[in-house]
mmCIF file of C-alpha atoms in Angstrom:
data_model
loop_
_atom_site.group_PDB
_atom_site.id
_atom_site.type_symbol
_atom_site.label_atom_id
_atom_site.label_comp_id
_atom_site.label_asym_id
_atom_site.label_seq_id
_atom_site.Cartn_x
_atom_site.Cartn_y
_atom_site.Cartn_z
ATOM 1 C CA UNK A 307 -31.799 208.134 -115.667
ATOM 2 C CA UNK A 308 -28.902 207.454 -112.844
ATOM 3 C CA UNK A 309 -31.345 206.473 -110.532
ATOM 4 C CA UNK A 310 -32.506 203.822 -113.062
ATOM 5 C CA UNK A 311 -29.130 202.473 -113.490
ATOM 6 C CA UNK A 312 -28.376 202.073 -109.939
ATOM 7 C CA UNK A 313 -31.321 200.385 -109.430
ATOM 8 C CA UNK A 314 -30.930 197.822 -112.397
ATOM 9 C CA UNK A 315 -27.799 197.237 -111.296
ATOM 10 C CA UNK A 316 -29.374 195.968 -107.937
ATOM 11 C CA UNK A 317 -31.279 194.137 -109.691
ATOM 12 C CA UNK A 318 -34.567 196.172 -108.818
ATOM 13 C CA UNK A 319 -35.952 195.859 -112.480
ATOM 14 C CA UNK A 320 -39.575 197.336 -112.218
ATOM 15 C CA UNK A 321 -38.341 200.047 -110.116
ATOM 16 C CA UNK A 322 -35.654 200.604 -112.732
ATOM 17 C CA UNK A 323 -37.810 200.379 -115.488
ATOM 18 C CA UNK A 324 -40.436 203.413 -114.000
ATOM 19 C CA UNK A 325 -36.968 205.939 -113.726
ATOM 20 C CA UNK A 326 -36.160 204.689 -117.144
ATOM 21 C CA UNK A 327 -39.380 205.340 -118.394
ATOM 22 C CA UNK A 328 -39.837 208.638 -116.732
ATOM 23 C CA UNK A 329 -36.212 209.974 -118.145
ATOM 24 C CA UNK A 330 -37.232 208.337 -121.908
ATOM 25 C CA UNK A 331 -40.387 210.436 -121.632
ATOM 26 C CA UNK A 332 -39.199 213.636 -120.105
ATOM 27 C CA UNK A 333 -36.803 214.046 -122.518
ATOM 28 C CA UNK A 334 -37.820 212.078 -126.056
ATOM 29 C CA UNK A 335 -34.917 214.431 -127.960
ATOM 30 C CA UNK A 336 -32.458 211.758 -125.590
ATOM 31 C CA UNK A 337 -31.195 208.862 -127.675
ATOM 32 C CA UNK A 338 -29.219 207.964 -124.532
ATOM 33 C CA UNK A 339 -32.593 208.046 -123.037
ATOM 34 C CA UNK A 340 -34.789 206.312 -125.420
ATOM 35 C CA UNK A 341 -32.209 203.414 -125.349
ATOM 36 C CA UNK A 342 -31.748 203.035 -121.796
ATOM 37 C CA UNK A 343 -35.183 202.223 -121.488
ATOM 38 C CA UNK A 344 -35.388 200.148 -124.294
ATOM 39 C CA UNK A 345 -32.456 197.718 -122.588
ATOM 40 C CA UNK A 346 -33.927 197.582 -119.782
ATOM 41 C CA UNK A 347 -37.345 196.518 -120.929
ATOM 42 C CA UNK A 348 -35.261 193.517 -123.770
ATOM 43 C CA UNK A 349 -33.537 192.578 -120.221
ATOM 44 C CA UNK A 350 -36.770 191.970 -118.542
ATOM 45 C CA UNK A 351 -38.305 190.167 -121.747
ATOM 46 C CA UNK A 352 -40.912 192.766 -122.794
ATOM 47 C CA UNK A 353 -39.690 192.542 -126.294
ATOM 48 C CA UNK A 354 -42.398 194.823 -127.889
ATOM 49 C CA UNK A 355 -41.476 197.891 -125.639
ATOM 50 C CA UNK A 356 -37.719 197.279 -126.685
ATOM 51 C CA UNK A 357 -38.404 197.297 -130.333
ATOM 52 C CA UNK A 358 -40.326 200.786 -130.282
ATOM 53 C CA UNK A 359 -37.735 202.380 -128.112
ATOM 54 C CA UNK A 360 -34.860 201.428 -129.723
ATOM 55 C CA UNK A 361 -36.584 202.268 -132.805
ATOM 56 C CA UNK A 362 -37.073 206.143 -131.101
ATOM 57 C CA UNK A 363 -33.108 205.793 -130.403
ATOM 58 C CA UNK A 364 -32.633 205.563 -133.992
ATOM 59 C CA UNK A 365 -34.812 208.174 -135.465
ATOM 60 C CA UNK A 366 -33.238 210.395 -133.033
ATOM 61 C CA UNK A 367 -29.655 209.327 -133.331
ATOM 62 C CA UNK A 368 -29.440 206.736 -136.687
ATOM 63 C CA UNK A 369 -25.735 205.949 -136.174
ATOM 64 C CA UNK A 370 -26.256 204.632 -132.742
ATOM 65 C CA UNK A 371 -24.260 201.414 -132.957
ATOM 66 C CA UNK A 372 -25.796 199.493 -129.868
ATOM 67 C CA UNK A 373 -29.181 200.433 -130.682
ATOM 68 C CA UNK A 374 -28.749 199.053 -134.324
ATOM 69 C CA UNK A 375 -27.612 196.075 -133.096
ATOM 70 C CA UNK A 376 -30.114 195.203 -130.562
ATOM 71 C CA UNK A 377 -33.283 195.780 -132.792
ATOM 72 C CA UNK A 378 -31.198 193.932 -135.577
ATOM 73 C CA UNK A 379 -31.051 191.269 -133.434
ATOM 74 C CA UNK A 380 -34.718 191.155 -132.325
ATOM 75 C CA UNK A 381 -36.038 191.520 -135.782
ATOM 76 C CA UNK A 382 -33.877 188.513 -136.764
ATOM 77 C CA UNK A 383 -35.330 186.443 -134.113
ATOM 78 C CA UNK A 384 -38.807 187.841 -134.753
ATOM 79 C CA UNK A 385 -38.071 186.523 -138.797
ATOM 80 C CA UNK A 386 -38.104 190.019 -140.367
ATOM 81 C CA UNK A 387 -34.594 189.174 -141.715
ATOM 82 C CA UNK A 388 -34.373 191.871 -144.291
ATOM 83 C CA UNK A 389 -34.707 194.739 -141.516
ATOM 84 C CA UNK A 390 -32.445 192.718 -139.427
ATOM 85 C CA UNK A 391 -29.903 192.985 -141.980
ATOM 86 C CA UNK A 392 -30.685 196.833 -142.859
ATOM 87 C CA UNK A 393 -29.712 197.659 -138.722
ATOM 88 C CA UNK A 394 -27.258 195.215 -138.817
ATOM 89 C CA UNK A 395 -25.329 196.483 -141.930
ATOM 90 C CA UNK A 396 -25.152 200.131 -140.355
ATOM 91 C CA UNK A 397 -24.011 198.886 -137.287
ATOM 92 C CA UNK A 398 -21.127 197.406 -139.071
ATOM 93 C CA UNK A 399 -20.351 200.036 -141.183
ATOM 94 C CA UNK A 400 -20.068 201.691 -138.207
ATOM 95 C CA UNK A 401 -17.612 199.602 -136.425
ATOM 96 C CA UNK A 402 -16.121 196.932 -138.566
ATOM 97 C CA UNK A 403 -14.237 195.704 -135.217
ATOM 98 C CA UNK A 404 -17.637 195.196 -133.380
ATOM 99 C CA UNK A 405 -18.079 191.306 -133.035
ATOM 100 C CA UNK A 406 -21.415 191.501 -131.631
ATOM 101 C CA UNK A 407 -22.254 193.715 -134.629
ATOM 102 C CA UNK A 408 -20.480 191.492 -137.131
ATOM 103 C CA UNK A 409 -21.058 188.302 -135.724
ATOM 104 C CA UNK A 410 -24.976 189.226 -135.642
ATOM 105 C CA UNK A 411 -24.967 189.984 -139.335
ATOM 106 C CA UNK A 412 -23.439 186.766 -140.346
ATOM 107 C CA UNK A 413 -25.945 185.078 -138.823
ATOM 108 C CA UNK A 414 -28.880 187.486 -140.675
ATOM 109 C CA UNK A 415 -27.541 186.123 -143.803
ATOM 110 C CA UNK A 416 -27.303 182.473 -142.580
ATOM 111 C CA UNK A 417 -30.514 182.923 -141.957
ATOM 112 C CA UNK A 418 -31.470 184.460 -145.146
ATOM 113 C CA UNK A 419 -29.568 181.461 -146.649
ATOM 114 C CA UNK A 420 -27.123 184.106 -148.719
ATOM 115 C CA UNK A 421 -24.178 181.678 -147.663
ATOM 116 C CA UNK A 422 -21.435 184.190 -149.881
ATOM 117 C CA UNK A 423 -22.368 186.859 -147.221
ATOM 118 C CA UNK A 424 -22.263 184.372 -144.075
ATOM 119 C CA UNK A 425 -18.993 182.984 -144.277
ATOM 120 C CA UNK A 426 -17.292 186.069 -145.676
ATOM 121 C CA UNK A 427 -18.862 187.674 -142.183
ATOM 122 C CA UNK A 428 -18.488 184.400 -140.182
ATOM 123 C CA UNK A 429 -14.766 184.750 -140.898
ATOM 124 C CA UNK A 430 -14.283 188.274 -139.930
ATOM 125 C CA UNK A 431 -15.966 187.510 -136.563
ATOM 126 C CA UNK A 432 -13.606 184.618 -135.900
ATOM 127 C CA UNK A 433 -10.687 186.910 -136.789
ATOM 128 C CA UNK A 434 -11.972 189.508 -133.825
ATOM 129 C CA UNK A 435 -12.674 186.275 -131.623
ATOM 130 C CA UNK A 436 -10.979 183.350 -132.577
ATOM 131 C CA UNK A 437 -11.415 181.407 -129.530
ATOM 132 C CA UNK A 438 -15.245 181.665 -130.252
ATOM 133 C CA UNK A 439 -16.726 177.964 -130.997
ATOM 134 C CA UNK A 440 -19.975 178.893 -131.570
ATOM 135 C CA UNK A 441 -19.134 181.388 -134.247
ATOM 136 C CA UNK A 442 -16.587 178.950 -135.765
ATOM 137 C CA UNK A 443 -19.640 175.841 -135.488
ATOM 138 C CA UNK A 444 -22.238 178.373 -137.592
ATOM 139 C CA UNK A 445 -18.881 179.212 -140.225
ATOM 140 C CA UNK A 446 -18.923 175.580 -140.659
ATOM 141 C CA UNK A 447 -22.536 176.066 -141.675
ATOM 142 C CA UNK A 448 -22.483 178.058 -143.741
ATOM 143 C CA UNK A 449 -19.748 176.473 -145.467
ATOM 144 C CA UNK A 450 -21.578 173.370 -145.089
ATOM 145 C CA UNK A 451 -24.525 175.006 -146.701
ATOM 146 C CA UNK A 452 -22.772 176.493 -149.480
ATOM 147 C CA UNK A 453 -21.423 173.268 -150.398
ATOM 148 C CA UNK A 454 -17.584 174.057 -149.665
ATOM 149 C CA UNK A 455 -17.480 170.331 -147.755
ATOM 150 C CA UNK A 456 -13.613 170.334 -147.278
ATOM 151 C CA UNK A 457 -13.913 173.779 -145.501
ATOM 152 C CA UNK A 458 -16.241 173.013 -143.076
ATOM 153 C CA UNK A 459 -14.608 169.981 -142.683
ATOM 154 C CA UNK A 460 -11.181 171.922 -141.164
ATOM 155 C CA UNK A 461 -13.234 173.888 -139.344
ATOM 156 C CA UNK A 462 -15.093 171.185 -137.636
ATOM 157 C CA UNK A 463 -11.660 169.693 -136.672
ATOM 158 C CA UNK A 464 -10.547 172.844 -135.451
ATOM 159 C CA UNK A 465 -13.196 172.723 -133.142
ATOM 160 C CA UNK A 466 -12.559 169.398 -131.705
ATOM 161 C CA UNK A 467 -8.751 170.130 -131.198
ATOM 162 C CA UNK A 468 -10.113 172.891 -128.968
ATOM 163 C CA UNK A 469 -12.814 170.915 -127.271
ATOM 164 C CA UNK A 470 -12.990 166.923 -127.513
ATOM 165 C CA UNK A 471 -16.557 166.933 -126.101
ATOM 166 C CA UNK A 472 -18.359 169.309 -128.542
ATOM 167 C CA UNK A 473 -20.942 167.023 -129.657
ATOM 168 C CA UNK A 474 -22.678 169.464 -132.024
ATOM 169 C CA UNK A 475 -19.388 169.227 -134.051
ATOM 170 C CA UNK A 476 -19.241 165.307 -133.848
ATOM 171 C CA UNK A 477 -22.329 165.279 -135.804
ATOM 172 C CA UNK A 478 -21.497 168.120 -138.156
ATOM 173 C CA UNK A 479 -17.983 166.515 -139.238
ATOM 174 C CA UNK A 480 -20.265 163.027 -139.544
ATOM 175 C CA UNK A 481 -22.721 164.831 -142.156
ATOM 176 C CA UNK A 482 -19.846 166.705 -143.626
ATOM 177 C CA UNK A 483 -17.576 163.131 -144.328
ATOM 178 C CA UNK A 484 -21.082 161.475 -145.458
ATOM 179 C CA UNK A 485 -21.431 163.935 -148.001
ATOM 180 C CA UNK A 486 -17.786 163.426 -149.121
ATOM 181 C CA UNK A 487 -18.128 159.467 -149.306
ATOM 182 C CA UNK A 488 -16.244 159.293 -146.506
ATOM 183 C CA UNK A 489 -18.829 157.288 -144.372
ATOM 184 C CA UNK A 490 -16.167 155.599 -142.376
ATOM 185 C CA UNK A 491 -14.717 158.300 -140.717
ATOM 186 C CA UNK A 492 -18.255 159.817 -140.238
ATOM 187 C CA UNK A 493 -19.375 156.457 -138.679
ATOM 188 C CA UNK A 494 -16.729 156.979 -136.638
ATOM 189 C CA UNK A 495 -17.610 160.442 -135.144
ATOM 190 C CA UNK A 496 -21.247 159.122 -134.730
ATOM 191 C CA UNK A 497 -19.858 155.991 -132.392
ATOM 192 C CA UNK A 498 -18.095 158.309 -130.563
ATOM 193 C CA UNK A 499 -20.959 160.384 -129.660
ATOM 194 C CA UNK A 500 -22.840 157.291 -128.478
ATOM 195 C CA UNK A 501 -19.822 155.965 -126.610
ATOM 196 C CA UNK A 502 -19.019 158.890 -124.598
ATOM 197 C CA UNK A 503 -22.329 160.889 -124.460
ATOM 198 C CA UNK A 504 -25.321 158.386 -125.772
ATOM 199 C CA UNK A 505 -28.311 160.747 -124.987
ATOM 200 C CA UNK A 506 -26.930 163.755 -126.714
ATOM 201 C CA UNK A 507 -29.468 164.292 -130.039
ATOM 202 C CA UNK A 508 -30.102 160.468 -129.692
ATOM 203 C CA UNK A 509 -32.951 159.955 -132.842
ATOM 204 C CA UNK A 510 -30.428 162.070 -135.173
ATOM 205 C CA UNK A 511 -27.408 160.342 -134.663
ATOM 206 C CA UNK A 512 -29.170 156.702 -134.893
ATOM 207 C CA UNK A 513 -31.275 158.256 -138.069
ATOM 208 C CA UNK A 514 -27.091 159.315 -139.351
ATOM 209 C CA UNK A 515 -25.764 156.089 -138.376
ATOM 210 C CA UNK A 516 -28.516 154.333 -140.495
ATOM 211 C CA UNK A 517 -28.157 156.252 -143.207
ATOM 212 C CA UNK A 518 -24.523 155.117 -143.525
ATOM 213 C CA UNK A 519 -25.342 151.626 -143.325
ATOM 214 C CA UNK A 520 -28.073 151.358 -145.461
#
């Protein structure tokens, strides 16, 4: 198992991954073990081989935070949401100050369009982080999504008071204003973006732009 880490850590992945291995097998009662192993093999992309051992790191220890959140997070990319939210719930029940934790169940219940749920966890993750964008653009969503327009709205500005040249948000704040009749100002945000950066999601901000204009 030490030898393993050493050698990821030198970047010697398939030499890693055998010591990983061997220590996973040689002792399967090891949910440091199991999920060791099951790291290392996300890390090199064999996604499968993650999945079962993380799984064996939870059947041996089921309160195992980062092991929760890992295969929470893999099932939610693989589109088995509803197990994605079972890990992902435990894992914040286990540490309600965990962003990855939080932050990756948000986004399990973006995804399982239960908007209530994703902004209510969208805004505790921006209270641990609240430098983080990203988390702040997909609170927008879901506040977007959930039809409270004058919410995302603030939070789309917040964003570009932090960063001027976050195009995602220009076009965000543009559907947002659209949506509230204000198509000037969202014309507005849509120039910009073809001003300053005119290749950046070029179709959708033309399709926007014509949209407003009729």
């Amino acid at each position: 198992y030490n030898l393993s880490t050493v050698l990821f850590n030198q970047k010697k992945t398939n030499e890693a991954l055998q010591y990983a291995k061997k220590a996973a097998d040689a002792q399967t009662a090891n949910a440091t073990f199991q999920y060791n192993y099951g790291l290392m093999c996300e890390t090199s992309g064999d996604i499968d081989s993650a999945m079962i051992y993380y799984s064996k790191t939870l059947k041996i220890d089921p309160k195992h935070i980062k092991a929760n959140i890992n295969l929470g997070k893999l099932f939610l990319e693989s589109g088995d949401i509803d197990t994605a939210l079972s890990c992902l719930k435990t894992a914040v029940s286990l540490d309600k100050n965990s962003f990855e934790a939080v932050n990756n169940l948000a986004s399990a219940y973006l995804a399982k369009q239960d908007y209530a749920n994703a902004v209510t966890n969208f805004l505790s993750a921006v209270k641990i982080d609240p430098n983080n964008l990203l988390v702040k653009m997909n609170l927008g969503r879901a506040y977007a999504s959930s039809e409270q327009l004058e919410n995302a709205k603030t939070i789309y500005l917040e964003i570009l008071q932090k960063d001027n040249n976050y195009w995602d948000a220009y076009i965000e704040i543009a559907k947002v204003l659209t949506a509230l009749k204000d198509t000037k100002s969202a014309e507005g945000y849509l120039l910009t973006i073809q001003s300053k950066n005119p290749s950046y999601r070029e179709k959708e901000v033309s399709l926007l732009l014509s949209n407003i204009r009729g």
